[in-house]
Coordinates of C-alpha atoms and ligand atoms in Angstrom, one line a residue:
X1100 CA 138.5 86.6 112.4
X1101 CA 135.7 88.1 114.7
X1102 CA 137.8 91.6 114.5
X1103 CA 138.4 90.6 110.8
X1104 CA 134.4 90.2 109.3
X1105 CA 132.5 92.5 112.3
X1106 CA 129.7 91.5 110.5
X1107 CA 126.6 89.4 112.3
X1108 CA 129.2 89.1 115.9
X1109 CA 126.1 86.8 117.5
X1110 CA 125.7 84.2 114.6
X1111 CA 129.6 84.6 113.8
X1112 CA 130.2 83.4 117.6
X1113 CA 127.7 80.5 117.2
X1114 CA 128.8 79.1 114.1
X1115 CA 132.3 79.3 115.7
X1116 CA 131.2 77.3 118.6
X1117 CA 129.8 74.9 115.9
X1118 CA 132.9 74.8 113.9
X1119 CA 134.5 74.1 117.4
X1120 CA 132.1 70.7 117.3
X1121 CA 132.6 69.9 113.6
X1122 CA 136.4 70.8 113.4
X1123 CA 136.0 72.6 110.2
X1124 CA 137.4 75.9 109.1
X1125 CA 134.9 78.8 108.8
X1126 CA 135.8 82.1 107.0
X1127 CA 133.6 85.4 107.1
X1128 CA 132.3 84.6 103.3
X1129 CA 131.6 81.9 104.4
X1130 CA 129.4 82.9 107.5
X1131 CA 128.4 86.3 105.0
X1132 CA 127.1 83.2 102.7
X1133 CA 125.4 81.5 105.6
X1134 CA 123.6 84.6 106.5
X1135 CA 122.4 85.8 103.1
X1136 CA 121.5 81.9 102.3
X1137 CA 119.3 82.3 105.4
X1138 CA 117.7 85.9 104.4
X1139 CA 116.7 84.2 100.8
X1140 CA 114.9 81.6 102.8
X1141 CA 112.9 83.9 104.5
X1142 CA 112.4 85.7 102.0
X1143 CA 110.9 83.1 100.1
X1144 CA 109.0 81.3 103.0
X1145 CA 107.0 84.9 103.7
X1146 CA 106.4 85.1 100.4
X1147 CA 104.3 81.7 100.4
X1148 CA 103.5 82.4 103.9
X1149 CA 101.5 85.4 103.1
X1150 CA 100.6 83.8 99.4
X1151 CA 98.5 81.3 101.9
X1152 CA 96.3 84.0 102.8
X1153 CA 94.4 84.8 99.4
X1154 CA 91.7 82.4 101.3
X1155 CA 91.0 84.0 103.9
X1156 CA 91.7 87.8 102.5
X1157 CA 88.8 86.9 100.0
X1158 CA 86.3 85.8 102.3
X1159 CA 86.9 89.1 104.0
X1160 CA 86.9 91.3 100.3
X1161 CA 83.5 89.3 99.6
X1162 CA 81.8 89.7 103.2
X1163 CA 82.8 93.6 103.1
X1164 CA 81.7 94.5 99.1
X1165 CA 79.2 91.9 98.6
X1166 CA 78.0 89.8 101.4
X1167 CA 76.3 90.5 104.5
X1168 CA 78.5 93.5 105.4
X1169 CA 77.8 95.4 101.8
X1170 CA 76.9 98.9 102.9
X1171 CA 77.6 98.6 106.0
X1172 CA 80.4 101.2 106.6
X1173 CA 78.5 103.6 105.0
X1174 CA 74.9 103.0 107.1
X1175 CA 77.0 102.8 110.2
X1176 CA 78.5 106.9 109.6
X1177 CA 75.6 108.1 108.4
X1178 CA 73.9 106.7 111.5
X1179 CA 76.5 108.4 113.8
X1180 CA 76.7 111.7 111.8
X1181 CA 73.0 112.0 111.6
X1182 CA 72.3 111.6 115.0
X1183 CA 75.6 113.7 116.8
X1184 CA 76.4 116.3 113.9
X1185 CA 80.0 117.8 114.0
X1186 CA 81.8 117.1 117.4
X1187 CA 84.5 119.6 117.8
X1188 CA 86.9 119.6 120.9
X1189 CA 85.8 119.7 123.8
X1190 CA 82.0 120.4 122.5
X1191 CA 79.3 118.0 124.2
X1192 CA 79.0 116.7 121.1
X1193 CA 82.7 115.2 120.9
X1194 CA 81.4 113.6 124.1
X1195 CA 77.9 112.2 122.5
X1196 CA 80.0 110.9 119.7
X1197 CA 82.5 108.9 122.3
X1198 CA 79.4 107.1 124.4
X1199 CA 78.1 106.2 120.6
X1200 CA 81.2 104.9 119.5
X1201 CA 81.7 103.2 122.9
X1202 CA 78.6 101.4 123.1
X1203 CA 78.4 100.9 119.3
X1204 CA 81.2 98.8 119.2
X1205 CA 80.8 97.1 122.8
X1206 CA 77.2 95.7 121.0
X1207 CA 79.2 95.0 118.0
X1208 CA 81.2 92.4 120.5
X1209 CA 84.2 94.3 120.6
X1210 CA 86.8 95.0 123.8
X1211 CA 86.0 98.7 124.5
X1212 CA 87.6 100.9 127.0
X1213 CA 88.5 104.9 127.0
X1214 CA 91.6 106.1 127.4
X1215 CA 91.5 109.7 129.1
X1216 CA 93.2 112.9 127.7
X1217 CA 92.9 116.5 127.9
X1218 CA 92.2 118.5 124.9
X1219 CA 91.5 122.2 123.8
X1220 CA 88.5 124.3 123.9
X1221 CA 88.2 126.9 121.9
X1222 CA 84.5 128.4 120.8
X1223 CA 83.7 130.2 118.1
X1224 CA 80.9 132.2 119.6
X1225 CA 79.2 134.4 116.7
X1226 CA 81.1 135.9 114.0
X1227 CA 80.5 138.1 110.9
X1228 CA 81.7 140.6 108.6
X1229 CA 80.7 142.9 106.0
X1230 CA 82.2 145.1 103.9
X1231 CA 81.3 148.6 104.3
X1232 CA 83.5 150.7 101.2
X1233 CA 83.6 151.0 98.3
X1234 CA 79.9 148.9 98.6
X1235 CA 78.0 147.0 101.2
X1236 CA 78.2 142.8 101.0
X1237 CA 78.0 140.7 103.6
X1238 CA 81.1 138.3 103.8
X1239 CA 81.2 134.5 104.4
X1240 CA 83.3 133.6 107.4
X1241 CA 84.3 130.9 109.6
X1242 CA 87.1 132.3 112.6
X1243 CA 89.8 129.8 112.4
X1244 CA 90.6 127.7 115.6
X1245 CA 92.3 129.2 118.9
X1246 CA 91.4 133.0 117.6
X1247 CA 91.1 135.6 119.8
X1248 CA 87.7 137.4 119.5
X1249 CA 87.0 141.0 118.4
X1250 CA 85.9 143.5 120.6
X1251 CA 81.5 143.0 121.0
X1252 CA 81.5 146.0 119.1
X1253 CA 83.9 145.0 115.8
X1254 CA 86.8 145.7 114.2
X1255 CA 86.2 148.5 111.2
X1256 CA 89.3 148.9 109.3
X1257 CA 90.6 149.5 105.9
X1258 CA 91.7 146.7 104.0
X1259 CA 95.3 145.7 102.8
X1260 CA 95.1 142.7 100.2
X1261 CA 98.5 141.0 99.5
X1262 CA 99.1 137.5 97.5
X1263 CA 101.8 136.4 99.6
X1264 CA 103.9 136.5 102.8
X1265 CA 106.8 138.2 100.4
X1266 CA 104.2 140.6 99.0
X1267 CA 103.3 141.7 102.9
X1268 CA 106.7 142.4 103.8
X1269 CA 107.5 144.1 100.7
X1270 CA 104.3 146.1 101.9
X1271 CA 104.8 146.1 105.3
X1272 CA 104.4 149.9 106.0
X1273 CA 101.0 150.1 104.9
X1274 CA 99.5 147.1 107.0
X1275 CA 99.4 149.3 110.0
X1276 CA 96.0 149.2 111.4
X1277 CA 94.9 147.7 108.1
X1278 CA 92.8 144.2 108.1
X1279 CA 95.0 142.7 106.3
X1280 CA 93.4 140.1 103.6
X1281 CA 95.3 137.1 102.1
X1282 CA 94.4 136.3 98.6
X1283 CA 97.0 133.5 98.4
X1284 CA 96.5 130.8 95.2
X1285 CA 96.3 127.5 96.1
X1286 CA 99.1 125.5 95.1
X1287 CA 98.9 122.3 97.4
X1288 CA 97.1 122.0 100.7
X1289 CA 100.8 121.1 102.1
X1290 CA 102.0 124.3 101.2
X1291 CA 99.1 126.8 100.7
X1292 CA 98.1 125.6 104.7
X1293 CA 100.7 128.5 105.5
X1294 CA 98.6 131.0 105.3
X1295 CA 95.6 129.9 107.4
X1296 CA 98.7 128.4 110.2
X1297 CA 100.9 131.6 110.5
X1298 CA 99.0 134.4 108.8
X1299 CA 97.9 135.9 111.4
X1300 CA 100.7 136.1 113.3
X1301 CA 102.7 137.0 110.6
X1302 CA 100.0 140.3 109.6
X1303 CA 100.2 141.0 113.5
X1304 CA 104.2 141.5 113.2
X1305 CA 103.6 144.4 110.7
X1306 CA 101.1 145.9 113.2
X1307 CA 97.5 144.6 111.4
X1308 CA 94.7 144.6 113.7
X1309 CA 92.7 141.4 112.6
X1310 CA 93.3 138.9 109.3
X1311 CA 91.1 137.8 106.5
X1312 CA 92.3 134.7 104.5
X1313 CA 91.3 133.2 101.3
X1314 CA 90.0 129.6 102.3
X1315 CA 92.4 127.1 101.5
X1316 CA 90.7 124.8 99.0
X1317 CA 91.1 124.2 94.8
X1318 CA 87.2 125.0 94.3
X1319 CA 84.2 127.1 96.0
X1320 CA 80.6 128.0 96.1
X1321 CA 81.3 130.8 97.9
X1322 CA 82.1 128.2 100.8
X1323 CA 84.5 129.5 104.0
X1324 CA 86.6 126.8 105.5
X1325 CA 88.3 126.9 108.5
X1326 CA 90.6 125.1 110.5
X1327 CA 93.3 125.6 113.3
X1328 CA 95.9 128.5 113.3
X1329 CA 98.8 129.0 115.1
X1330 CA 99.9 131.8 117.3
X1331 CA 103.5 132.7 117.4
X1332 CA 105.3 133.2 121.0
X1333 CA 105.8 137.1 121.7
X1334 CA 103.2 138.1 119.0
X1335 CA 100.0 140.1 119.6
X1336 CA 97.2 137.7 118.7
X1337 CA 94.8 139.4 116.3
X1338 CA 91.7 137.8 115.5
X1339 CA 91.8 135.8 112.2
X1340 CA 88.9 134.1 110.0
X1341 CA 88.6 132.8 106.3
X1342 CA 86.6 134.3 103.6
X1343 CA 85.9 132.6 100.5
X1344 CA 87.8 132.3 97.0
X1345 CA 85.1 134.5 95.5
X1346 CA 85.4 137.6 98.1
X1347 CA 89.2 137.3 98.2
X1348 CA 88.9 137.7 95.0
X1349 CA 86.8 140.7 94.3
X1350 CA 88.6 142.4 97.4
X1351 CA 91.7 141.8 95.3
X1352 CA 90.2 143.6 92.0
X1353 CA 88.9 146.2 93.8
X1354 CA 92.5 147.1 95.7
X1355 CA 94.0 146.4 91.8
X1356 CA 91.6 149.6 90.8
X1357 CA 93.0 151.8 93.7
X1358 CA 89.5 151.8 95.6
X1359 CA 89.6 152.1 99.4
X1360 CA 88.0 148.9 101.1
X1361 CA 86.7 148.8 104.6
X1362 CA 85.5 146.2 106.4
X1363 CA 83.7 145.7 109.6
X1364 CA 84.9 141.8 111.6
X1365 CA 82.7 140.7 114.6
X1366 CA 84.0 137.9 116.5
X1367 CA 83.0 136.2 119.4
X1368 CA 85.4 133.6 119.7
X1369 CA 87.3 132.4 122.8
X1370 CA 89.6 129.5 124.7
X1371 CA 88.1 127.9 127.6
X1372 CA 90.1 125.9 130.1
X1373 CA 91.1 122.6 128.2
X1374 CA 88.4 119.8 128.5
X1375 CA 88.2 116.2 129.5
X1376 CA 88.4 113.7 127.0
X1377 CA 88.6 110.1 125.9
X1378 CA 90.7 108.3 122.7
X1379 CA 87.8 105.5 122.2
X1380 CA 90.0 101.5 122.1
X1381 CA 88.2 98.6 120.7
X1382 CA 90.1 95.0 120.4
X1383 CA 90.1 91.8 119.2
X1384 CA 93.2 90.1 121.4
X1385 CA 95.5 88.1 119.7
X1386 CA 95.9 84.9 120.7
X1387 CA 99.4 84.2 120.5
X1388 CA 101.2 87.2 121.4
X1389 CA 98.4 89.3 123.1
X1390 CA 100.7 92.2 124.0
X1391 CA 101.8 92.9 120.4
X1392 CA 99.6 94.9 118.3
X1393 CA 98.3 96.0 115.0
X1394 CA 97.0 99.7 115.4
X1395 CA 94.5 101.0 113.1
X1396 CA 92.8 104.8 113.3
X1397 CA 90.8 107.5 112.5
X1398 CA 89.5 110.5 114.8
X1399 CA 86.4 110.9 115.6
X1400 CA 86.7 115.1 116.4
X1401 CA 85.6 117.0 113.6
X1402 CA 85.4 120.5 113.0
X1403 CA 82.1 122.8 114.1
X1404 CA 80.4 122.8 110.3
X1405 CA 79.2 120.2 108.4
X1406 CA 78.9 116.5 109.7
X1407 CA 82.2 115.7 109.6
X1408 CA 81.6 112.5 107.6
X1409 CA 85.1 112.7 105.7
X1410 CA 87.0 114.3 108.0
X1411 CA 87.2 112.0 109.8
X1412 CA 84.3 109.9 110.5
X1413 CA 84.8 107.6 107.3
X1414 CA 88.5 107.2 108.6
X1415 CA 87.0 106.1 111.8
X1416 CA 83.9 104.0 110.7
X1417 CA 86.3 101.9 108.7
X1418 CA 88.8 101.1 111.5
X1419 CA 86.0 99.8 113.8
X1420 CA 84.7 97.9 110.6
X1421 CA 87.7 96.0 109.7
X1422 CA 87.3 94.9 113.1
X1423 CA 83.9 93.7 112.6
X1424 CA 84.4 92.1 109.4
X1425 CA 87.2 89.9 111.1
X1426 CA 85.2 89.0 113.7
X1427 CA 82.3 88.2 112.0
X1428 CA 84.3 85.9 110.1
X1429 CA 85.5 84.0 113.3
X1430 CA 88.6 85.2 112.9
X1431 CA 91.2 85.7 115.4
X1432 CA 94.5 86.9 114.5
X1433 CA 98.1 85.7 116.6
X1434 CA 98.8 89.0 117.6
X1435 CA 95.9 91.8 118.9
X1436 CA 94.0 94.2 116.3
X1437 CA 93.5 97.5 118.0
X1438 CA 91.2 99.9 116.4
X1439 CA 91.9 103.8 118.2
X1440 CA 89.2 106.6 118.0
X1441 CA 91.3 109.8 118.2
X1442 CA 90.4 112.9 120.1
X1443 CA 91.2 116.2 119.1
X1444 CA 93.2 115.9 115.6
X1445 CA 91.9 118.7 114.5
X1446 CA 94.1 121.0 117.1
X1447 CA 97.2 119.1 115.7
X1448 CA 96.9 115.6 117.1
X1449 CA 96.2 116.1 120.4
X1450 CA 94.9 113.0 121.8
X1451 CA 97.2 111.2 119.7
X1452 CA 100.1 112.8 121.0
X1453 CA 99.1 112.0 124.9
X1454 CA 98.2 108.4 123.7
X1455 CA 102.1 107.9 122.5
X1456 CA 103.4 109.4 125.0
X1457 CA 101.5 106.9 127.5
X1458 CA 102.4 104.3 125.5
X1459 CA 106.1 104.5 124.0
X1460 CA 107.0 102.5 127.0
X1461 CA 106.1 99.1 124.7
X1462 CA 107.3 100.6 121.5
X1463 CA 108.7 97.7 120.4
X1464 CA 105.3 95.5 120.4
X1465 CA 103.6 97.9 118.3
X1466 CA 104.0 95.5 114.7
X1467 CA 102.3 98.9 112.9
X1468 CA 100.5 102.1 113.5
X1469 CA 97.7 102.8 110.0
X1470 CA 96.0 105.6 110.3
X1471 CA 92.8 106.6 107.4
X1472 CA 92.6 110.5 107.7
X1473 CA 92.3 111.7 103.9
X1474 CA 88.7 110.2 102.9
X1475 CA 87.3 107.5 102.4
X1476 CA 86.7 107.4 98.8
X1477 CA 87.5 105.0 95.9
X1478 CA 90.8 103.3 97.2
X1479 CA 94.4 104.3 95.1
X1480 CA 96.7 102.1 97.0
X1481 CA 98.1 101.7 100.6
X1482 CA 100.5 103.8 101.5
X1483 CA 103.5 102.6 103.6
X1484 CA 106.5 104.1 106.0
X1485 CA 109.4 101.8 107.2
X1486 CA 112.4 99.7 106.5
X1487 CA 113.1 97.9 102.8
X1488 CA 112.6 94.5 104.4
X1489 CA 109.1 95.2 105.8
X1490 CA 108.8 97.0 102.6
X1491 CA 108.9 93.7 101.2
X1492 CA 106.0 91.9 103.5
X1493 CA 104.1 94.6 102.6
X1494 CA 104.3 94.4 99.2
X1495 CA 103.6 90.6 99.6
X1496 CA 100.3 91.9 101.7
X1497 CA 98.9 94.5 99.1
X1498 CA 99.3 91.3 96.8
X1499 CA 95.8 89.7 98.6
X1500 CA 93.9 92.8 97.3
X1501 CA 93.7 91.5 93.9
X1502 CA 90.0 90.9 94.4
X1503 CA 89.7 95.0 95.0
X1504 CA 92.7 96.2 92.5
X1505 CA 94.2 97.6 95.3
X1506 CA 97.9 96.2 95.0
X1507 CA 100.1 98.9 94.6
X1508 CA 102.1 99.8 97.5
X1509 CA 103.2 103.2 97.9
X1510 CA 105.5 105.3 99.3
X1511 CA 105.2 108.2 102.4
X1512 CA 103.2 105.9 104.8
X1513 CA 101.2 108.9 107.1
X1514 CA 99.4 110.7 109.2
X1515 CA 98.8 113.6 112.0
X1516 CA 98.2 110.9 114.5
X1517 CA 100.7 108.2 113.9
X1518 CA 103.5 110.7 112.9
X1519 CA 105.2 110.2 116.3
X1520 CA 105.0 106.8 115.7
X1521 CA 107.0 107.0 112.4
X1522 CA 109.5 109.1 113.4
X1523 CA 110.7 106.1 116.3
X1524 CA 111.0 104.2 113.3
X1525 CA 107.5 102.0 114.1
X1526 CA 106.5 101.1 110.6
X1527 CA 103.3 103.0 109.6
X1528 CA 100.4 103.1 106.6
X1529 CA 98.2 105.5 105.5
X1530 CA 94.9 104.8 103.0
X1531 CA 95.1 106.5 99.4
X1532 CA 92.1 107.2 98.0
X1533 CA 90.7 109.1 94.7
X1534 CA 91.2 112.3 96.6
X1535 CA 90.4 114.9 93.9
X1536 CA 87.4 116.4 95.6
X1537 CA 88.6 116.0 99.0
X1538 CA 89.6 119.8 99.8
X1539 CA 86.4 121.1 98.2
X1540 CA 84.7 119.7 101.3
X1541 CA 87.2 119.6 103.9
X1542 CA 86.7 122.0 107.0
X1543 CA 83.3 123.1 105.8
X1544 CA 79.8 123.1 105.5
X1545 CA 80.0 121.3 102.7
X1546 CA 81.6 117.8 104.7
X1547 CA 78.4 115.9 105.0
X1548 CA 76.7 112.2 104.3
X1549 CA 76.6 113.6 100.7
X1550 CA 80.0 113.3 99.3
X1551 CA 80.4 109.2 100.6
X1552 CA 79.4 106.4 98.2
X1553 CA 78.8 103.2 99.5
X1554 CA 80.4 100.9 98.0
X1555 CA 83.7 102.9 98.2
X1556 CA 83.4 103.0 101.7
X1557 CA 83.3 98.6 101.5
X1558 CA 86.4 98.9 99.7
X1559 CA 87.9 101.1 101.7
X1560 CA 87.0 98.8 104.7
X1561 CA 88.2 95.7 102.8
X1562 CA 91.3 96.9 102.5
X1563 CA 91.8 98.4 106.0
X1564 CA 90.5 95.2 107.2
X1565 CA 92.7 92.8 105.0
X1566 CA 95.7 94.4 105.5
X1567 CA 95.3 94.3 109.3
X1568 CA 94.3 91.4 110.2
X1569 CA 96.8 89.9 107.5
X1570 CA 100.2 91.2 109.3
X1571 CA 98.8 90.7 112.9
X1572 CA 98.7 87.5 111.8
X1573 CA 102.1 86.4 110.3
X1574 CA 104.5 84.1 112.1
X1575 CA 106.7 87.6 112.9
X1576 CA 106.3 91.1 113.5
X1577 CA 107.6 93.6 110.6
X1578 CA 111.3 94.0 110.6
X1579 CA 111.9 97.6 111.3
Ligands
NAG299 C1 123.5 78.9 99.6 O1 123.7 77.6 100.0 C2 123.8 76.6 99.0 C3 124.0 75.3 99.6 O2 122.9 75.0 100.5 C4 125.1 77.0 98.1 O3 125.2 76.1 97.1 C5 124.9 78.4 97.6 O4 126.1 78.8 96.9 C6 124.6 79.4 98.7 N1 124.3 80.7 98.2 C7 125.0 81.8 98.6 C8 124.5 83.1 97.9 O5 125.9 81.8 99.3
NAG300 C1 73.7 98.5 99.0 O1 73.3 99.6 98.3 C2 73.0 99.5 97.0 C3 72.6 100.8 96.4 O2 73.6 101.8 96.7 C4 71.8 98.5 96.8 O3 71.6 98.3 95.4 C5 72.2 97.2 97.5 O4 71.0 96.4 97.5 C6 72.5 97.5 99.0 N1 72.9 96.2 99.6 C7 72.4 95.8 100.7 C8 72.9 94.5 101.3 O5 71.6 96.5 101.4
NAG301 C1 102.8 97.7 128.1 O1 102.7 96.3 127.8 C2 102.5 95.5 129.0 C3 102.5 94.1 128.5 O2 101.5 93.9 127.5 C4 101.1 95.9 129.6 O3 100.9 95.1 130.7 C5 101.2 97.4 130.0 O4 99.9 97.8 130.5 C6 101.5 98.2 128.8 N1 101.7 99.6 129.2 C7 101.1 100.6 128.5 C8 101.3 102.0 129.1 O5 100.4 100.4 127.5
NAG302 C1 88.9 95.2 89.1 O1 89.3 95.3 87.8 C2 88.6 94.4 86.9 C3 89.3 94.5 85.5 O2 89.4 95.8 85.2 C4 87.1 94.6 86.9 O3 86.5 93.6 86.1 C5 86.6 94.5 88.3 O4 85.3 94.8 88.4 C6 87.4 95.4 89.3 N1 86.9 95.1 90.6 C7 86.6 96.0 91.5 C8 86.2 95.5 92.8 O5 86.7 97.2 91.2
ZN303 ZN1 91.2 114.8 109.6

């Protein structure tokens, strides 16, 4: 019979032991029965199990949107943003911005401690360019992260403007010694994010000497934005920068009319040996199952314009504020709520990556990893990663946001800095939020206090905080 069903071999033996007892005859429907019986059950106790938190999900959803804690997330960023300004890696400023978080949340009554990791240090030194033919204009730049410099003196060179990677090759022979200028449309961050990653590389193959790229982003006020770039192994690094929408464009007409462009790039920028850093950890320890643990995260680098108040400081503020709200609440849930301050995301989740790698080791305790790194604007929905069973808690979860019309559960839970998380298999969620306007900002000047609202940001913390503090609480961890 055991070779027979192979189904369930543990409960199969145990029931047989029990039909040893009883003296009754057991077949595998009948112990498929047994097990499927017992799945409904659980089924339907988690659903009133979690159905019994409405309560206590409200109080929260009240305290964060209308009660003492109403604008709270908001004061609290613009307090931090104000006072550091952007904190790229390795700047001092990344390291003002860790002693704020660290004793911010230590006063707030937290469990704070720094977890140490080393992370890049590029500079960007000054940079400018100007076109010189067929008229003079200055050009707005920003050098994109880990670019080589130009010599002190410039780079003055012809200009070569394609659309596309297909449109270089096709062209390949006359990027020789060209700058060669991307005027890419943007499709979709996802995809258009090609060209600021691999476009220098890609121009230095067919022997350019430096790269221009259109700034990837849907709308612009003649506003660069930059961002990391990625050298290829075995190709000359030429230095690369982003112009705006507006000179792309015009460099674009003027190569459609057959005029000769030139343009003169000065770059300063360089890579230091990596610095010292810190992933900033505050707690609230379960009480029941201390070791297991609810992750929530945002990172608290940024990029060197603007404030970084969306990218990522709101994703931060609102991970130590869930916290907050809980505790204010005297609430303590069975297993711990840990929120985690990133370092260096920006240079493709640096900190997160030495963090998981530390920390694999108790894989199996983490219940799930949420991670806020896309604004935090009007919430959509939660986004979620993992199994169709814990698909189902979940759903039962987003249920207690009634009070905030935040119930939908949606797919492709994720995140720079718990992807290694989700590909073990660790369930993960992300925050949706009304994102339209996110990549006008994002990576520029333009990322400051003045695109947040308020009262979005209470929602945004009401959620992150119900959700959290909601499965670190249930009688078991998500089934994965
Ligand atoms: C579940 O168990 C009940 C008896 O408790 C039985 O009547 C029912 O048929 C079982 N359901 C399934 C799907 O096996
Ligand atoms: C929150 O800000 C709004 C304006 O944005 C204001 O009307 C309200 O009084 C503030 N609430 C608190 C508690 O400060
Ligand atoms: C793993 O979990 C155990 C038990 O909670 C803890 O003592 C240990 O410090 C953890 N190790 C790491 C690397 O987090
Ligand atoms: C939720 O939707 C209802 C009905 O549309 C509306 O009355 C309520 O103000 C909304 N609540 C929030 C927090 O947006
Ligand atoms: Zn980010």
């Amino acid at each position: 019979m055991a070779q027979e069903s192979g189904l369930y071999p543990l409960l199969f033996f145990f029931l047989l032991f029990l039909s040893s007892l009883c003296d009754c005859h057991l077949h595998p429907e009948a112990v498929n029965r047994a097990v499927s019986n017992q799945t409904g059950r659980r089924e339907s106790h988690i659903v009133e199990e979690i159905a019994g938190y409405a309560d206590v999900a409200k109080k929260i959803i009240d305290l964060a949107v209308s009660g003492a804690a109403q604008n709270r997330s908001y004061t609290r960023l613009a307090d931090f943003t104000d006072t550091i300004g952007n904190r790229v890696s390795g700047s001092q400023n990344l390291d003002m911005a860790i002693k704020y978080m660290y004793n911010a949340m230590t006063q707030d009554g937290l469990d704070v401690h720094l977890e140490p990791v080393k992370i890049p240090h590029w500079v960007r030194g000054k940079e400018s360019a100007e076109m010189i033919a067929p008229r003079a204009k200055n050009l707005a730049i920003l050098g994109l992260g880990s670019s080589v410099g130009t010599p002190p003196e410039g780079i003055e060179a012809e200009v070569l403007v394609v659309k596309s990677f297909e449109e270089l090759k096709r062209r390949a022979s006359e990027a020789v010694g060209r700058i060669v200028v991307f005027n890419q449309p943007f499709v979709s961050y996802g995809e258009t994010v090609a060209y600021r990653e691999y476009g220098a590389s890609e121009a230095a193959k067919v022997g350019a000497v430096a790269t221009l790229i259109r700034s990837v982003t849907p709308f612009s006020i003649n506003s660069p934005h930059t961002g990391w770039q990625d050298y290829q192994d075995g190709v000359k690094h030429i230095p690369t920068a982003c112009i705006t929408i507006e000179d792309a464009e015009l460099m674009w007409r003027m190569a459609q009319r057959g005029l000769k462009i030139v343009v003169r790039l000065t770059m300063g920028a360089k890579t230091l040996p990596d610095a010292d850093s810190f992933n900033t950890v505050a707690e609230i320890k379960g009480w029941q199952h201390p070791e297991q643990v609810v992750l929530l995260s945002g990172h608290l680098d940024s990029w060197d314009v603007g404030q970084g108040a969306m990218d990522d400081g709101g994703g931060a503020i609102i991970s130590w504020e869930a916290l907050s709200l809980i505790k204010e609440l005297g609430l303590r849930p069975r297993r711990t709520l840990r929120a985690v301050l990133w370092s260096a995301e920006e240079q493709g989740g640096v900190g997160a990556q030495q963090y998981y790698d530390l920390h694999k080791v108790n894989m199996s305790n983490f219940d799930i990893v949420m991670e806020s790194d896309m604004g935090t604007f009007a919430p959509v929905a939660l986004q979620f990663a993992g199994s169709d069973a814990a698909r189902k808690v979940m759903e039962e979860v987003v249920k207690l946001l009634a009070p905030i019309n935040t119930t939908k559960l949606e797919t492709h839970g994720e995140g720079t800095d718990i992807s290694p998380w989700l590909q073990a298999g660790v369930p993960g969620a992300s925050l949706h939020v009304a994102d339209s306007r996110y990549f006008w900002f994002h990576h520029s000047e333009g990322d400051t206090m003045t695109v947040q609202d308020p009262r979005d940001m209470d929602l945004c913390s009401a959620l992150w905080a119900v959700v959290a503090y909601v499965v670190a609480d249930l009688q078991d961890m998500l089934p994965r």
